[in-house]
Short mmCIF file of C-alpha atoms in Angstrom, two decimals:
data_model
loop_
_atom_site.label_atom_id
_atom_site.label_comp_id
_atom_site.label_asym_id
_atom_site.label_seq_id
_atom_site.Cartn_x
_atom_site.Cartn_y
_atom_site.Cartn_z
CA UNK G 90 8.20 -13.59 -0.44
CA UNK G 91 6.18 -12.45 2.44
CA UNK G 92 3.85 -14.53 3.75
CA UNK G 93 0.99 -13.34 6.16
CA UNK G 94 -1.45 -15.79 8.41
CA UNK G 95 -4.18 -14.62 10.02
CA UNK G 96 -5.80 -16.99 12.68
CA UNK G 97 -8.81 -17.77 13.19
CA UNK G 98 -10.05 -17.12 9.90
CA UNK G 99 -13.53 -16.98 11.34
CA UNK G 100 -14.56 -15.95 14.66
CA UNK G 101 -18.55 -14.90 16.21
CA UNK G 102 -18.80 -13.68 19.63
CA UNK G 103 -22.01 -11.86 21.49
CA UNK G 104 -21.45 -8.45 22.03
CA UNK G 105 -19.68 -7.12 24.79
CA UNK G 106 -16.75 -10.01 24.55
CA UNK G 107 -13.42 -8.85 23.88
CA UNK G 108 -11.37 -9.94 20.39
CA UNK G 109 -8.32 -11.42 19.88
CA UNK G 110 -7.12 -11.47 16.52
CA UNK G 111 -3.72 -12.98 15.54
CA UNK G 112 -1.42 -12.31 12.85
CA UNK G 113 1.85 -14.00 11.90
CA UNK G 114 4.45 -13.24 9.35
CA UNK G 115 7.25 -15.13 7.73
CA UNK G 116 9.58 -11.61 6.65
CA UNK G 117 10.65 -9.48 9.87
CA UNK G 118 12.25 -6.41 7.96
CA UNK G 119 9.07 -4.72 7.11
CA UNK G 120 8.85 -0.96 8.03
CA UNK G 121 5.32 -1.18 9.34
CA UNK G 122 2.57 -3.03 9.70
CA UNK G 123 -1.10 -2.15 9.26
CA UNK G 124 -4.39 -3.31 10.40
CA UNK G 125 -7.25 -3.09 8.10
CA UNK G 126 -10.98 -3.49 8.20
CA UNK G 127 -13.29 -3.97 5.38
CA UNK G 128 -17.17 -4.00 5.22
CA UNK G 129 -18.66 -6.50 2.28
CA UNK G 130 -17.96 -5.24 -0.79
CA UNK G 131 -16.27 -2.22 0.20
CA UNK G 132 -12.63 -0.44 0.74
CA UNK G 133 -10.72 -1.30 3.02
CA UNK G 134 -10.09 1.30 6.17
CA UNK G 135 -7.13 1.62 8.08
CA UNK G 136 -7.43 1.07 11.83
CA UNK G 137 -4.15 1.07 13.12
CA UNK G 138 -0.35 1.69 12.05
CA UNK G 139 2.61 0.14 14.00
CA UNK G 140 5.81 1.30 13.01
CA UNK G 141 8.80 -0.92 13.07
CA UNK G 142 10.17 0.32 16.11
CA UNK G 143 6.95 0.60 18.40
CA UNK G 144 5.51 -2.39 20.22
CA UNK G 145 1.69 -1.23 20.65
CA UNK G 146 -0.84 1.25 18.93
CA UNK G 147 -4.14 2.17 21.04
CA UNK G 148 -7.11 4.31 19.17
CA UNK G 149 -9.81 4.26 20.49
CA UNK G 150 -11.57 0.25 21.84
CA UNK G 151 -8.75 -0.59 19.54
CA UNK G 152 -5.12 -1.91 20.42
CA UNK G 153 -2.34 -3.69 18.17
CA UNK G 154 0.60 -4.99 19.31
CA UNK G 155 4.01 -6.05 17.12
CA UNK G 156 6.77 -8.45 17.76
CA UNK G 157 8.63 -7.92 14.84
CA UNK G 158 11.63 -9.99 15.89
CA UNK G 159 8.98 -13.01 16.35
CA UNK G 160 6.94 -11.85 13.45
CA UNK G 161 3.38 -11.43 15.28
CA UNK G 162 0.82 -8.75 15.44
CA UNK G 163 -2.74 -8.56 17.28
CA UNK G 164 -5.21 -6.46 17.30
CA UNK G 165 -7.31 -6.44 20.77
CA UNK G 166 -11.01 -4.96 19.72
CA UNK G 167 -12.59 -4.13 23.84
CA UNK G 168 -15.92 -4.65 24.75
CA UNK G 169 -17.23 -5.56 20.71
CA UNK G 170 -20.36 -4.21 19.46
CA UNK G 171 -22.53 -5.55 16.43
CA UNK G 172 -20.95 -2.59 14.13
CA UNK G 173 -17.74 -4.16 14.61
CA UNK G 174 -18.68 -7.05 12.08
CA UNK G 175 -16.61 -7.19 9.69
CA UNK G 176 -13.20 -8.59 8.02
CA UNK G 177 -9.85 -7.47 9.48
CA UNK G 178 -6.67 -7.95 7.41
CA UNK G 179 -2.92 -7.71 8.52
CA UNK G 180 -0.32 -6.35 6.34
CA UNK G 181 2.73 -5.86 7.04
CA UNK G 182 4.68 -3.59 5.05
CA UNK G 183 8.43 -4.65 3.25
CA UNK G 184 11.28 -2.39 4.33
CA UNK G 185 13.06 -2.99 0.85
CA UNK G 186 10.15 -2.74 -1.26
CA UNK G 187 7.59 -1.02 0.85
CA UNK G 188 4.88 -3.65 -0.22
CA UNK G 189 1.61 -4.06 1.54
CA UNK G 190 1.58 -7.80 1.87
CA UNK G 191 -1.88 -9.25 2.89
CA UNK G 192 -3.25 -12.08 5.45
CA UNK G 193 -6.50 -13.67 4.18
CA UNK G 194 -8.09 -12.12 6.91
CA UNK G 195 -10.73 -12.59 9.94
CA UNK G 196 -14.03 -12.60 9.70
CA UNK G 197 -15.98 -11.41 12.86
CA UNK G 198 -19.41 -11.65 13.35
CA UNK G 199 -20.45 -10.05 16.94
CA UNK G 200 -23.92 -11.30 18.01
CA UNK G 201 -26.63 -8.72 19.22
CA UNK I 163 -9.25 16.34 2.40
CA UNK I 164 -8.06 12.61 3.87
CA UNK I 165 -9.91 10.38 1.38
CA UNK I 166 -8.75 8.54 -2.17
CA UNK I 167 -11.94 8.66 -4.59
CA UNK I 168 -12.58 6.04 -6.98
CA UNK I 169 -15.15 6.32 -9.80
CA UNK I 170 -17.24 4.45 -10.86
CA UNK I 171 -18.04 2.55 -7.86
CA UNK I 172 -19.92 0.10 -10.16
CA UNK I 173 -18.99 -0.95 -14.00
CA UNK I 174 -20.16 -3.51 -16.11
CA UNK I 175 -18.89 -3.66 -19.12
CA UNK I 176 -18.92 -6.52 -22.59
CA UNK I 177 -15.71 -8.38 -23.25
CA UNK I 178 -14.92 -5.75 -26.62
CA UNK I 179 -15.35 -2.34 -24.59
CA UNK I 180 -13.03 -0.33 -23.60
CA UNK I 181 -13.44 1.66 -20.47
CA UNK I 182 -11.34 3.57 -17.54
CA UNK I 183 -11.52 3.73 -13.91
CA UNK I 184 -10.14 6.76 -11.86
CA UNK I 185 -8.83 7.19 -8.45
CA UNK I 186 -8.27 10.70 -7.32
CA UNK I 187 -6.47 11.85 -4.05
CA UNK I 188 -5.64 15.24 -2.41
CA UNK I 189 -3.24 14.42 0.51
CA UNK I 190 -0.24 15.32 -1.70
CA UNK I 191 0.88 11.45 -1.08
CA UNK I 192 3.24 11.17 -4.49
CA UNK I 193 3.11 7.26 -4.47
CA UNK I 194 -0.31 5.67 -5.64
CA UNK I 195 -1.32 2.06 -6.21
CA UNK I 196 -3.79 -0.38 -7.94
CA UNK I 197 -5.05 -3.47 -6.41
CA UNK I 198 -7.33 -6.07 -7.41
CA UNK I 199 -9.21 -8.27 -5.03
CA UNK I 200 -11.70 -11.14 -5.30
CA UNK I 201 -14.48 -12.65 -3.80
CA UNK I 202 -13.43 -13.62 -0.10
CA UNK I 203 -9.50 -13.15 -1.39
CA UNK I 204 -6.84 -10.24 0.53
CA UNK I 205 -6.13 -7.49 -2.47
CA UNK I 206 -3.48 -8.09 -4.66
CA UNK I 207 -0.89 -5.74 -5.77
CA UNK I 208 -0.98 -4.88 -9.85
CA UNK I 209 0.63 -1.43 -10.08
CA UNK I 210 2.74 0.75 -7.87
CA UNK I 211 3.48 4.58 -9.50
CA UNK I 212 6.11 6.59 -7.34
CA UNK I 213 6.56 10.10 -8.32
CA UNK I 214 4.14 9.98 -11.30
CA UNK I 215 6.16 7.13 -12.77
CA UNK I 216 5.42 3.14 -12.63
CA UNK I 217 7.85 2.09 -11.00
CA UNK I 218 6.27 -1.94 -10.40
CA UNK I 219 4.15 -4.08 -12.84
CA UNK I 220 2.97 -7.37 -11.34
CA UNK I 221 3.23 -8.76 -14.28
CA UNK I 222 0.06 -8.07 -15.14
CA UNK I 223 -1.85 -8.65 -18.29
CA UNK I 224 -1.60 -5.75 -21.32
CA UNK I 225 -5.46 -5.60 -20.92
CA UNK I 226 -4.82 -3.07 -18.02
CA UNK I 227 -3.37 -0.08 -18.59
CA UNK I 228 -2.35 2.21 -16.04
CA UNK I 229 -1.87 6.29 -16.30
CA UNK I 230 -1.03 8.80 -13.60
CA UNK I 231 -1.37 12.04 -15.36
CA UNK I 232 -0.28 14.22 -12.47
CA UNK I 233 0.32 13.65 -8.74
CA UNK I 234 -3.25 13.46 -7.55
CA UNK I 235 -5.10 11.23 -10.62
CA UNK I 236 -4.52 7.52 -11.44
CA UNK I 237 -6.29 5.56 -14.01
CA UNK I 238 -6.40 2.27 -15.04
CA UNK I 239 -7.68 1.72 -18.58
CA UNK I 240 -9.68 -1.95 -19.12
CA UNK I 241 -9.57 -3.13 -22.97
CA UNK I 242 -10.96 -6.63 -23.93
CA UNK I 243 -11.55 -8.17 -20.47
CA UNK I 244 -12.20 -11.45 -19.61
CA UNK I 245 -15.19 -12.42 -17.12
CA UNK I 246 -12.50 -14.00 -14.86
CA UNK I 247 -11.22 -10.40 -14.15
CA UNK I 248 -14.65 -9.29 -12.66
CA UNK I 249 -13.81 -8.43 -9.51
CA UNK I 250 -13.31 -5.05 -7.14
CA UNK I 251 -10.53 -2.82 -7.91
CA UNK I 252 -8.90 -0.61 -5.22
CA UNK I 253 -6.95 2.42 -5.14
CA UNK I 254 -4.30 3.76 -2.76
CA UNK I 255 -2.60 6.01 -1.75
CA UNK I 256 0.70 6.74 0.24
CA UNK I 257 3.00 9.12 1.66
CA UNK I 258 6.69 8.97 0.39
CA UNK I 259 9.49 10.61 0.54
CA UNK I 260 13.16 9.33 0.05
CA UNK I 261 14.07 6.48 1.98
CA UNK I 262 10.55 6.37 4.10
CA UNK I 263 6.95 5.23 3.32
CA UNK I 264 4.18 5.70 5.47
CA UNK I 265 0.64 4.37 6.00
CA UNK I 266 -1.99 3.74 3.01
CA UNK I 267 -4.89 4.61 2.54
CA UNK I 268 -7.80 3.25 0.33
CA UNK I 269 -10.71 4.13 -2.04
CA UNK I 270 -14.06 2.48 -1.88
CA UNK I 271 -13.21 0.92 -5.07
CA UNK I 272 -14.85 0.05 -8.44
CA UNK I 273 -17.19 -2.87 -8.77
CA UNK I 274 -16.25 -4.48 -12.14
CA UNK I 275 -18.05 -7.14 -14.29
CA UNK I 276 -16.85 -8.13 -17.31
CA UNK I 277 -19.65 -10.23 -19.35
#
């Protein structure tokens, strides 16, 4: 079974500081892996999708990167801003059973 | 249309009701999903339909009841509930065809309290 850690779980920064948010997982045959962010009590929203075979997806302030053979993702969030408060999951997705797995997330707080 | 909408976004409902909640897509994605998720907890998988048909249960209690009555629409019918599954209930969506999945995408979800 996939297993998905997502460190730190917590994390508050003032605005203008860049993020680091790591993700480890235990399964390296996934087909993808997404990055998620979701708002209290709401849906979640896709950010980014890596596929297997790419290293790095950019959008925007936004950049992932995947070492699938070492099972580790991060997202990199430039310059933060108070509307980027929120909780960011990692979830890599199983190339036999094409699963969304889920981290517990990260919970950022950017400071005004 | 890039969006999976889920109604109600907010249900309670008495331990003896019976009640449904619907997700509804129009990306032509033909594999659709429920999750439910807790306070403060990552979702968790209950039912995966491919093509219209379920094709995984997480084992997951006879009190939900899933339907997918054509490619766009999913429901997932709630009979005699338990307070303990309160909780928010997402949809999703996915491109498939065979041998390759792609990205999901999720509803807003339904806010569901069973007293």
């Amino acid at each position: 079974k996939q297993e998905v850690t997502q460190i730190p779980a917590a994390l508050s920064v003032p605005e203008g500081e860049n993020l680091v948010l790591n993700c480890s997982f235990t399964d390296s045959a996934i087909y993808n892996l997404q990055w998620f962010r979701q708002d209290p009590g709401k849906g979640l929203t896709s950010l980014l999708l890596i596929q297997s075979s790419q290293r790095e997806q950019t959008s925007g302030r936004l950049n992932a990167s995947l070492d699938k053979s070492s099972g580790r993702s991060t997202l990199y969030i430039a310059a933060s801003q108070p509307g980027d408060s929120a909780t960011y999951l990692c979830a890599p997705q199983g190339s036999n059973d094409y699963k969304l797995s889920f981290g517990a997330g990260t919970t950022v707080t950017v400071r005004a | 249309d890039t969006e999976v909408t889920q109604t109600p976004k907010h249900l309670v409902m008495g331990m003896t009701n019976k009640k449904s909640l619907k997700c509804e897509q129009h990306m032509g994605h033909r594999a659709m999903y429920w999750y439910k998720q807790k306070a403060k907890k990552p979702p968790e998988l209950m039912f995966v339909y491919s093509y219209e048909k379920l094709s995984i249960n997480e084992s997951v209690p006879s009190r939900f009841s899933p339907e997918c009555p054509n490619s766009s629409l999913l429901n997932l019918h709630l009979h005699a509930l338990q307070p303990e599954d309160s909780a928010l209930y997402l949809c999703a969506s996915s491109q498939k065809s065979p041998g390759q999945v792609y990205g999901y995408t999720f509803g807003s979800g339904t806010r569901l309290t069973v007293v």
